[in-house]
Coordinates of C-alpha atoms in Angstrom, one line a residue:
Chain A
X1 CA 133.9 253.1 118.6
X2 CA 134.1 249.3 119.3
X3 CA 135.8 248.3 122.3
X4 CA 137.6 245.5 122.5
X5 CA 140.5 243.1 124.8
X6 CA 142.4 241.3 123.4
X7 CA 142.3 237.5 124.3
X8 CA 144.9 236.0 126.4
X9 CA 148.3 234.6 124.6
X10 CA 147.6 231.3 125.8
X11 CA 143.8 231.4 123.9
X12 CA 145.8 232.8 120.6
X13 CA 148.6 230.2 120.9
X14 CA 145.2 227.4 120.9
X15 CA 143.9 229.3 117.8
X16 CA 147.4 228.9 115.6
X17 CA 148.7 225.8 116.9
X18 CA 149.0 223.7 113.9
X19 CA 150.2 226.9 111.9
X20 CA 154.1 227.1 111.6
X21 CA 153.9 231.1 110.0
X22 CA 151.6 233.6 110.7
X23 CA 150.4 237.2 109.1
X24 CA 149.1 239.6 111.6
X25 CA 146.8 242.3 110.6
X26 CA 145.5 245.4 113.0
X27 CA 143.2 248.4 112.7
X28 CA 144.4 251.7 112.9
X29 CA 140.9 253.0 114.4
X30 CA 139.3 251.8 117.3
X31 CA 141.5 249.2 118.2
X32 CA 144.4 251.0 118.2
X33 CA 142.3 253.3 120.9
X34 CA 141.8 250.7 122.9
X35 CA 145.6 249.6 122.8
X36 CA 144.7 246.2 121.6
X37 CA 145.1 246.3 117.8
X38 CA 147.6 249.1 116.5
X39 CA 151.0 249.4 115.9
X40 CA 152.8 249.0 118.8
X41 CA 150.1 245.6 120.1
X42 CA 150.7 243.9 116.3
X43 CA 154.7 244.1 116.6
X44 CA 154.3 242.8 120.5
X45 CA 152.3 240.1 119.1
X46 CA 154.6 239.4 116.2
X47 CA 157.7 239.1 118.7
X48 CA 156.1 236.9 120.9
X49 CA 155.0 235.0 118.5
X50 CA 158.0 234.6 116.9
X51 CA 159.8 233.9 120.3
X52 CA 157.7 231.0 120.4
X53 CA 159.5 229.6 117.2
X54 CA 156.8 230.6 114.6
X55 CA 157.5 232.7 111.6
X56 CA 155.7 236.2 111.2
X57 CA 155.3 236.8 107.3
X58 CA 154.5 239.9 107.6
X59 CA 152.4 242.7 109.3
X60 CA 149.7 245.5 107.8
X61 CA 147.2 247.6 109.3
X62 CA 144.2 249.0 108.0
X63 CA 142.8 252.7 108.7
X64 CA 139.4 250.7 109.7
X65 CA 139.6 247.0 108.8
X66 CA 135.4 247.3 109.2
X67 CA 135.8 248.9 105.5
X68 CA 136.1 246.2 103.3
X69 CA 137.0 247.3 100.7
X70 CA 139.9 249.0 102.0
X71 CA 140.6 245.8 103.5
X72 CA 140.5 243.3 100.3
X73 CA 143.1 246.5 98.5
X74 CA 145.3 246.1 101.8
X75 CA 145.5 242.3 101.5
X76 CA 146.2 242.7 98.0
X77 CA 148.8 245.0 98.8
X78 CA 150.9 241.9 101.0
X79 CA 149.6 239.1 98.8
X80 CA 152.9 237.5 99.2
X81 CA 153.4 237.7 102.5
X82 CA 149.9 236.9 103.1
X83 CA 150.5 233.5 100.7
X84 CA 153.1 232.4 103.1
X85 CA 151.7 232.2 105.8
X86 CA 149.1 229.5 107.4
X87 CA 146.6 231.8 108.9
X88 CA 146.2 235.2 109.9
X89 CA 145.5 236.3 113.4
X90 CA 143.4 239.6 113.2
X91 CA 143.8 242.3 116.3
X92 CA 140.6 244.4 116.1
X93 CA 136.6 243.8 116.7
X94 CA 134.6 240.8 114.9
X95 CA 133.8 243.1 111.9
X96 CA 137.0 243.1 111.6
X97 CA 138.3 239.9 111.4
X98 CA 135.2 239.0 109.2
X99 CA 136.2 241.6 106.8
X100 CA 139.9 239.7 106.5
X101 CA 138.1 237.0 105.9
X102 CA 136.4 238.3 103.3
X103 CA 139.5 239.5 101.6
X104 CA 141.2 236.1 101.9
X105 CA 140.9 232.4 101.4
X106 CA 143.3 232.0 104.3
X107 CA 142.5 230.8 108.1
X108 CA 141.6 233.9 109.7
X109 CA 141.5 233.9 114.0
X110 CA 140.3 236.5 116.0
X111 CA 142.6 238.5 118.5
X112 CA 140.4 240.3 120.3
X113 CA 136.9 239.9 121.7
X114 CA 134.6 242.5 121.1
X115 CA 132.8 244.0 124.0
X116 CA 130.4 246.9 123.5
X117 CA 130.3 250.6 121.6
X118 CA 132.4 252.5 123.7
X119 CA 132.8 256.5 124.8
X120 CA 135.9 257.4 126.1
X121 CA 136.5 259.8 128.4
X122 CA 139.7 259.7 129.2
X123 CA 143.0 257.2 127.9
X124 CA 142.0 253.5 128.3
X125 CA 138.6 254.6 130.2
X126 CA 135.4 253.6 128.6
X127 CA 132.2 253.5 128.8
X128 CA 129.0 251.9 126.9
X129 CA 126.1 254.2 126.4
X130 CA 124.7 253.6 123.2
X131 CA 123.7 249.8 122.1
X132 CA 122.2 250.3 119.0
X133 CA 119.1 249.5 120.0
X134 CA 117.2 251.0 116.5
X135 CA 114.8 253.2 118.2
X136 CA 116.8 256.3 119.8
X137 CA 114.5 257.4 123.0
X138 CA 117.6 259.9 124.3
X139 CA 114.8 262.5 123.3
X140 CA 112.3 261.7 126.1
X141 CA 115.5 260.9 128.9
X142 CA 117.1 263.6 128.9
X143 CA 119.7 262.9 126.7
X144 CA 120.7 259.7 129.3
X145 CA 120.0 255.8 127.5
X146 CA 117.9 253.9 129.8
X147 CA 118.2 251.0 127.3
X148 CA 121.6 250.8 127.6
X149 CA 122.6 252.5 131.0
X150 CA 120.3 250.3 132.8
X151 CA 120.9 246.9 133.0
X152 CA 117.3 246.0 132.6
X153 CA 116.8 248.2 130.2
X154 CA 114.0 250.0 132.1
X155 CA 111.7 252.4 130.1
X156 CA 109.4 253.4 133.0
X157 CA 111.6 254.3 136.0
X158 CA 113.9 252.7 137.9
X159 CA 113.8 249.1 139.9
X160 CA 113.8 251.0 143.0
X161 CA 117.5 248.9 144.4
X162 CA 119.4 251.5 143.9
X163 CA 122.1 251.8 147.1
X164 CA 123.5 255.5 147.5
X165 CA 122.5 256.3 144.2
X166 CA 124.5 253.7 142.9
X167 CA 123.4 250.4 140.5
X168 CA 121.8 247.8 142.7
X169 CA 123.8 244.9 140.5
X170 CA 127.4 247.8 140.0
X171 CA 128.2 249.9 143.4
X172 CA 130.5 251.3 140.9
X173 CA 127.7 252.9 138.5
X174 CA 125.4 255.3 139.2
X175 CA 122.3 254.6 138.8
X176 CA 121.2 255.9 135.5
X177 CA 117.3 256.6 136.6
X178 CA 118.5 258.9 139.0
X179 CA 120.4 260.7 136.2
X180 CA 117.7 260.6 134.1
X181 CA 115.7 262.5 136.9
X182 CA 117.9 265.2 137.9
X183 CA 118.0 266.1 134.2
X184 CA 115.0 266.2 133.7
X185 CA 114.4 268.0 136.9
X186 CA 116.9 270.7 135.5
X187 CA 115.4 270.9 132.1
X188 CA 112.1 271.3 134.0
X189 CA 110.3 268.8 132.1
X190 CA 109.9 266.1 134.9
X191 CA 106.5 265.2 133.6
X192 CA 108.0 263.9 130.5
X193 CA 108.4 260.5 133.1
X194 CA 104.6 260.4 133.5
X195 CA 104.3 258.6 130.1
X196 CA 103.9 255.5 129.9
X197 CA 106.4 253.6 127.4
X198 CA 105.2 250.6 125.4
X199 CA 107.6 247.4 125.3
X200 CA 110.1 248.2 122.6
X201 CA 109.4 246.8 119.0
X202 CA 112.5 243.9 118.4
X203 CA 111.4 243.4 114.9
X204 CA 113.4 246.2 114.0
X205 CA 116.6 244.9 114.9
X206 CA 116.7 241.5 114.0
X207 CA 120.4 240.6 113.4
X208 CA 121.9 241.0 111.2
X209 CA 121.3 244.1 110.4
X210 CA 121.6 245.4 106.4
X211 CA 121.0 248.5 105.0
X212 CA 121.9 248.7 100.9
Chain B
X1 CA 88.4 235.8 146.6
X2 CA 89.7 238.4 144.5
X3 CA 91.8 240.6 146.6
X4 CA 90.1 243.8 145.5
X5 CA 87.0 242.4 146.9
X6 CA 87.9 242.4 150.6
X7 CA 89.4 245.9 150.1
X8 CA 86.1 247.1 148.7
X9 CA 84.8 245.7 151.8
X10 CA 87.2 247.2 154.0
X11 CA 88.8 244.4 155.6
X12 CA 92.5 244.9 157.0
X13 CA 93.7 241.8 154.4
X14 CA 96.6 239.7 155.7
X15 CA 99.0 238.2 153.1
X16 CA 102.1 236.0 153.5
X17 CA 104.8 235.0 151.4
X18 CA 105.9 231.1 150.8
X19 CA 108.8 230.0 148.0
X20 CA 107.9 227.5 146.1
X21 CA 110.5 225.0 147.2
X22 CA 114.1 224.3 145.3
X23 CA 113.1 220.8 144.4
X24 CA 110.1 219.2 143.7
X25 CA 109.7 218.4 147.5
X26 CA 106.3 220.7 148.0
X27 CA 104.8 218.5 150.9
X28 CA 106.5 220.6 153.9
X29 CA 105.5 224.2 152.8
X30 CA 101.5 222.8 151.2
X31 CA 101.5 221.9 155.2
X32 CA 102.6 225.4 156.1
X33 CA 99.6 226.6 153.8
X34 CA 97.2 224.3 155.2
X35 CA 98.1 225.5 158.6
X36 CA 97.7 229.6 157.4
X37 CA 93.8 228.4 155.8
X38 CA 91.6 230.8 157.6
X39 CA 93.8 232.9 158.8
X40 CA 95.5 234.6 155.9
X41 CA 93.5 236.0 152.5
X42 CA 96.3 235.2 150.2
X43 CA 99.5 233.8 149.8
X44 CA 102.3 235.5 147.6
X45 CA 104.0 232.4 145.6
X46 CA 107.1 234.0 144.1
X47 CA 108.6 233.6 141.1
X48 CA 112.4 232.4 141.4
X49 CA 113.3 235.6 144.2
X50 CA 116.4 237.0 144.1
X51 CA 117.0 235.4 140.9
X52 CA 117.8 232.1 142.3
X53 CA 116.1 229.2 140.3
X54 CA 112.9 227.5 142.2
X55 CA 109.9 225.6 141.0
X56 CA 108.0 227.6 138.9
X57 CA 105.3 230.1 140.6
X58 CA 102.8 229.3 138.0
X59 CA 102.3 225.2 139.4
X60 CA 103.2 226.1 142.7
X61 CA 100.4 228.9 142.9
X62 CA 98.2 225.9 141.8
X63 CA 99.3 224.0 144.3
X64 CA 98.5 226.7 147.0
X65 CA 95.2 226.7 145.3
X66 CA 94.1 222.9 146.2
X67 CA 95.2 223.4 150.2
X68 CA 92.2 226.1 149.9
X69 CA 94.0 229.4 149.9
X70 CA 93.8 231.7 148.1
X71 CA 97.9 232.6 146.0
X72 CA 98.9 235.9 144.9
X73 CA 100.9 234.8 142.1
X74 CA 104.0 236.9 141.8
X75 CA 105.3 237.0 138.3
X76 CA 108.9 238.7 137.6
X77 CA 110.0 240.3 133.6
X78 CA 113.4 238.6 134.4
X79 CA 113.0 235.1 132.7
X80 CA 110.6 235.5 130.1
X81 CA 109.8 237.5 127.0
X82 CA 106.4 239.2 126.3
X83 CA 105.0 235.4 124.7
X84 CA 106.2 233.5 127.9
X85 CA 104.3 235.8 130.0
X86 CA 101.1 236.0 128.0
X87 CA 101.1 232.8 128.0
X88 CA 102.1 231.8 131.6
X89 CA 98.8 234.7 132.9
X90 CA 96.8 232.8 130.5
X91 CA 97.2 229.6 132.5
X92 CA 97.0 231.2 135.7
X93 CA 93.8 232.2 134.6
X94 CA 92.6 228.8 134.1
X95 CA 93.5 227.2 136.7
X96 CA 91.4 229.6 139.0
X97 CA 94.6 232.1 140.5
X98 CA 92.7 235.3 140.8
X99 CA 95.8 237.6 142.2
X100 CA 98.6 238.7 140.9
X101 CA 101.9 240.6 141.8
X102 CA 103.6 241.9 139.1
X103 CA 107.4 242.9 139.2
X104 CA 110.8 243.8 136.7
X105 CA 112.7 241.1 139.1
X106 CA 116.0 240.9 140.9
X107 CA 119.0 240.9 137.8
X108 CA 120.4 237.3 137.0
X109 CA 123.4 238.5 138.3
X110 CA 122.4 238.1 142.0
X111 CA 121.2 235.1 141.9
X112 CA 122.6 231.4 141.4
X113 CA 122.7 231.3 137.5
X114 CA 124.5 234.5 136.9
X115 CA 125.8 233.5 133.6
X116 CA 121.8 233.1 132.2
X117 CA 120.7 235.6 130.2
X118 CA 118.8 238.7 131.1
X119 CA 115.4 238.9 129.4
X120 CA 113.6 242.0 130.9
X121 CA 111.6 242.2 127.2
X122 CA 109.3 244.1 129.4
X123 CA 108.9 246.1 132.6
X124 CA 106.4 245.7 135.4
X125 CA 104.6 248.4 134.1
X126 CA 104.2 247.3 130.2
X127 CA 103.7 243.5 132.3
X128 CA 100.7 245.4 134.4
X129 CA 99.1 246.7 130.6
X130 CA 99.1 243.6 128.8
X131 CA 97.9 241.4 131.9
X132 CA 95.0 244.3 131.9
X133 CA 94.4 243.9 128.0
X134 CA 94.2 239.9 128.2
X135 CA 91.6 240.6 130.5
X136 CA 89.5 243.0 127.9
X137 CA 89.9 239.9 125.5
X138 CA 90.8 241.5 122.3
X139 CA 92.0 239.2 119.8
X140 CA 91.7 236.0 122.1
X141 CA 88.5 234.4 123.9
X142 CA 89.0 235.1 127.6
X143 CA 87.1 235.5 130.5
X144 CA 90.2 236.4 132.9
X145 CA 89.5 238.6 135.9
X146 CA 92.3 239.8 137.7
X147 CA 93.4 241.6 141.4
X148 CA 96.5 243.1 140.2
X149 CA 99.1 244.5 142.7
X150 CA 102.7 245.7 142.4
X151 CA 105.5 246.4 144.7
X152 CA 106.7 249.5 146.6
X153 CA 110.0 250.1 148.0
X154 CA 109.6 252.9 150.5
X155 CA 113.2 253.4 150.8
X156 CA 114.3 254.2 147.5
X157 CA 115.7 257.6 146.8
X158 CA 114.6 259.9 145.3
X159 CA 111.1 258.9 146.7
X160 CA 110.0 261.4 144.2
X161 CA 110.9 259.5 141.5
X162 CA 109.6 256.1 143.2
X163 CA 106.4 258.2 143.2
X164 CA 106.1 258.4 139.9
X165 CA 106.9 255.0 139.3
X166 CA 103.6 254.1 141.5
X167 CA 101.4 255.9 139.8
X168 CA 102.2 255.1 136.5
X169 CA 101.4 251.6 137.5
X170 CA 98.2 252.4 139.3
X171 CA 97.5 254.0 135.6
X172 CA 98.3 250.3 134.0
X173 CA 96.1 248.9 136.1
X174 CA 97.6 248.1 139.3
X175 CA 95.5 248.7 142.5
X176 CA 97.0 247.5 145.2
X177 CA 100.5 247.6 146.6
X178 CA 102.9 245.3 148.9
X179 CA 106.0 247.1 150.3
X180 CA 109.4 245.9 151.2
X181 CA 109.6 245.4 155.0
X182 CA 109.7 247.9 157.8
X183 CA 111.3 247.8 160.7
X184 CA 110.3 251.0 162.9
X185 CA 106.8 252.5 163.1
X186 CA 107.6 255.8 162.4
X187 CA 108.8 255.0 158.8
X188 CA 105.5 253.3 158.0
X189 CA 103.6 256.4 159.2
X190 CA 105.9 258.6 156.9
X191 CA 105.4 256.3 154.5
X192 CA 101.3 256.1 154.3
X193 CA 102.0 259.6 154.2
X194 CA 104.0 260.4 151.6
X195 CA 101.5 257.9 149.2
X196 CA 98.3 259.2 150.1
X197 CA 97.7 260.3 146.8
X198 CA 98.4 256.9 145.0
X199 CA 95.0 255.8 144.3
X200 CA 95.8 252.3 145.5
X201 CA 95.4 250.2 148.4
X202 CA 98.5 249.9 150.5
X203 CA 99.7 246.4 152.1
X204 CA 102.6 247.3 154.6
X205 CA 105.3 244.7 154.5
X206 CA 107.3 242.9 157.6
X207 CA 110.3 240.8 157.7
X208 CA 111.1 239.4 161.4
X209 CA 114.4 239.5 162.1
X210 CA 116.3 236.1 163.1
X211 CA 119.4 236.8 163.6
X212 CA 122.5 239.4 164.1
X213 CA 123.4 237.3 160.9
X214 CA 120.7 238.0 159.1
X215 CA 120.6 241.7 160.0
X216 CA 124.1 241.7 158.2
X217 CA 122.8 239.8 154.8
X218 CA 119.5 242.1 154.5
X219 CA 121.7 245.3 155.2
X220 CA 124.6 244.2 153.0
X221 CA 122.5 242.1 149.7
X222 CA 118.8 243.3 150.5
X223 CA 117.4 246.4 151.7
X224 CA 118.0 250.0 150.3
X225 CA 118.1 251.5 153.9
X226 CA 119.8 249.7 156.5
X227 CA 117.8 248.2 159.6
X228 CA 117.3 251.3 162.1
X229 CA 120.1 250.9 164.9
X230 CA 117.6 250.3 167.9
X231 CA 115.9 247.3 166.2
X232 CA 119.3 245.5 165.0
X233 CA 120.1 246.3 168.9
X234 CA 117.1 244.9 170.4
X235 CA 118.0 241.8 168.2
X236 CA 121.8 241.6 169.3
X237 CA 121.4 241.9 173.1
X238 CA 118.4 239.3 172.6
X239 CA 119.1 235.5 174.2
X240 CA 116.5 234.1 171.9
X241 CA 116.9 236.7 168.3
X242 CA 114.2 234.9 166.3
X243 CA 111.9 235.0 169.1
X244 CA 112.7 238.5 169.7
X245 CA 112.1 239.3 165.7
X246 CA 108.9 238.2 165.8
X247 CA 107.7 239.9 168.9
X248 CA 109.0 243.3 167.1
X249 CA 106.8 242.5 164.2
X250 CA 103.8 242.0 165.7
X251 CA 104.3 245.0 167.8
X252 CA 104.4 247.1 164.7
X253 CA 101.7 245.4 163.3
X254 CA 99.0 245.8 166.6
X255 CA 100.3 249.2 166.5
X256 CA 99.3 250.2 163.0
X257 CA 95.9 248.1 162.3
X258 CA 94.3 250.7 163.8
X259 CA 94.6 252.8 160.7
X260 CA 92.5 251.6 158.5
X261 CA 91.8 254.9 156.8
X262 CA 95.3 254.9 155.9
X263 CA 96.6 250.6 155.9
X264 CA 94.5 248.5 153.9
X265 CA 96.7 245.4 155.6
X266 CA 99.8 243.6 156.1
X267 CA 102.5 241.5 154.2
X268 CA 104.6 239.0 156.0
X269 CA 107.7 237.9 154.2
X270 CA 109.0 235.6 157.0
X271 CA 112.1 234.6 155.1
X272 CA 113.0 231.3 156.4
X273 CA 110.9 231.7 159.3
X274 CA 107.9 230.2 157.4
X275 CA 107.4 228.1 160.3
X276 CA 106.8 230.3 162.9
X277 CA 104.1 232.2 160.1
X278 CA 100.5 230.9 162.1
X279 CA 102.1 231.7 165.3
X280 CA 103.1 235.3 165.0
X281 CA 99.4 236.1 163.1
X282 CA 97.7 234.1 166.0
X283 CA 99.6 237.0 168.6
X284 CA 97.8 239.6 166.5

């Protein structure tokens, strides 16, 4: 999933400052999961926007505003609401606030930042360890991302600054070489680290990416 | 001289390390150089260490060049993509640098421009190939010729997995080695040990010690295993530490040029002690 925070009041309140009625518009998928964009964070939102003396046409959520489609139907679905109000303030990742936009002709502003693609392992813990990087090289690491786990993205073994087994630039992360070789160790296919990996090829994953 | 060519004559080779300065002020450390002519075979010029921006290791490797000595030019994955660096070995070819040190780099996030972003297109080992396959000249007219080294940590755990590390860039072409410092004499003999079959040439490293301060910073932002207890005591009890620092380094060092069979030389990284660099090789 996408994780995302969502900005500080004080950032929205910049974003709608000129607007005197608002529409507010969640997603029902991964932001809700992250507590930043479901039900309960769009009617906080609406009362403290409203307790600022703004009007709050109306609310909506989508199942995943990322699909469009089901998107444009939902906004069709409060066209009226949507029609009075100045803008729309969007609680969920950039995909989704670029699908509202889509959908309308209105101001849309982003609620949330967007941070990375998230596993959770447990409520409101997360952790990134898949970046999309178009090549998938879990096969030859065990399973364990060095492209995304380590922060310099190392494909040939580790920087060697590791600190009690922990990230030379994070004491709170493990280092992710040394996870790569104890599984591999238990696999017993430690010479799988004897090859030597070429630089990645970028060209595959120019943004933005588009498959039709 | 290319490096490789005094280890193929067997010479214990002594190398230092200078920074390029944080300013365009180069006079004070070309005088340090001048002062090292003779005495050292080459001088590392490092490439922004510890991710904290300097002048670039590229002119200041040239610079090194006209006071007669010979630089290692040390060139980090950090700041460039795969075009930069091409390009940047291409130059250093040029202008007559025949060594280089080849590294991933310290993350932006130690150093003074924490916000900049990360480029680490390539690792020291890819770095290691494609400075080897500019030399072979496909595609491009070239005549580069190139000592190559890397670096070593010997204290990172699993040493197993450093191992592998080492020999994948002897297999890129990397054939010889500088380590991180030591500070005791039975880690270095442990060490020689445990790389005896790395087909490389080995450059121990050395660090004098100035201060209880400094002890502190290495431990804390530096090293991977903490100073042993005996030298960071020696230091503290000391009524003149930097003095003391460099009388502990060139103890280790007489005691291990002996070994020639297993040391091919020594690496000083004085570390603000630049200074002090011509007297602590003339007590060898």
């Amino acid at each position: 999933m996408i994780i995302t925070k969502q900005k500080s009041f004080e950032n929205i309140l910049n974003y709608i400052a000129d607007e005197s009625s608002i529409f507010i518009f969640g997603c029902g998928d991964c932001a809700t999961l992250c507590r930043t964009g479901g039900e309960e964070e769009i009617k906080e939102m609406s009362e403290k926007i409203k307790k600022i003396g703004k009007k709050v046409t109306g609310i909506a959520i989508a199942n995943a505003p990322c699909h469009e489609l089901d998107t444009a139907r939902i906004f069709r679905k409060y066209k009226e609401q949507i029609s009075q109000s100045d803008g729309i303030l969007v609680l969920a990742c950039g995909a989704g606030v670029q699908a509202a936009r889509e959908a309308t002709e209105k101001k849309v502003h982003p609620g949330c930042d967007s941070l990375f693609i998230g596993n959770s392992k447990r409520h409101m813990n997360f952790y990134e360890k898949c970046s999309a990087c178009g090549d998938c090289v879990l096969n030859e690491f065990g399973g364990i991302c060095p492209v995304t786990r380590c922060p310099k993205s190392l494909l040939n073994g580790p920087c060697c600054g590791s600190l009690d087994g922990k990230c030379e630039i994070n004491q709170t992360v493990e280092c992710v070489w040394i996870k790569i070789f104890e599984r591999l160790k238990l696999e017993g296919r430690l010479s799988t680290l004897d090859t030597i990996h070429s630089p990645k090829n970028h060209s595959d994953t120019i943004h933005p990416g588009k498959i039709e | 001289m290319h490096l490789s060519e005094l280890f193929d004559k067997n010479k214990f080779v002594v190398t230092v390390e200078l920074p390029p300065p944080k300013g365009t002020e180069v006079q004070k450390t070309l005088d340090i150089a001048k002062s090292l002519k003779g005495i050292v075979d080459g001088i590392n010029v490092t490439d922004n260490q510890r991710a904290i921006m300097r002048m670039s290791s590229l002119a200041f490797s040239h610079l090194i060049k006209d006071t007669g000595n010979e630089p290692i030019m040390q060139i980090c994955c950090r700041d460039r993509n795969r075009i930069a660096l091409k390009s940047d070995i291409l130059g250093a070819g040029a202008l007559g640098i025949k060594n280089l040190c080849l590294m991933t780099g310290d993350h932006t996030l130690v150093g003074d421009h924490p916000e900049a972003k990360p480029v680490f297109d390539i690792d020291s080992i890819q770095l290691i190939q494609l400075a080897r396959k500019l030399e072979s000249g496909r595609n491009i007219s070239s005549n580069l010729s190139f000592s190559i080294g890397g670096v070593a940590n010997p204290f990172s755990e699993p040493f197993d997995l450093q191992k592998i590390k080492l020999k994948k860039k002897v297999q890129a072409g990397a054939t010889f080695f500088q380590t991180q410092p030591f500070f005791d004499h039975e880690s270095i003999l442990e060490f020689v040990d445990d790389v005896k079959e790395i087909n490389a040439r080995f450059l121990i490293g050395f660090t004098p010690l100035k201060s209880v301060k400094m002890i502190h910073f290495m431990n804390k932002y530096i090293l991977t295993k903490p100073i042993p207890k005996p030298v960071s005591i020696r230091i503290e009890k000391s009524n003149n530490q930097a003095l003391e620092g460099i009388k502990i380094v060139v103890e280790l060092i007489k005691k291990i040029r002996d070994l020639t069979d297993k040391i091919n030389g020594i690496h000083i990284m004085p570390l603000g002690l630049e200074n002090h660099l011509p007297d602590i090789l003339m007590k060898l």
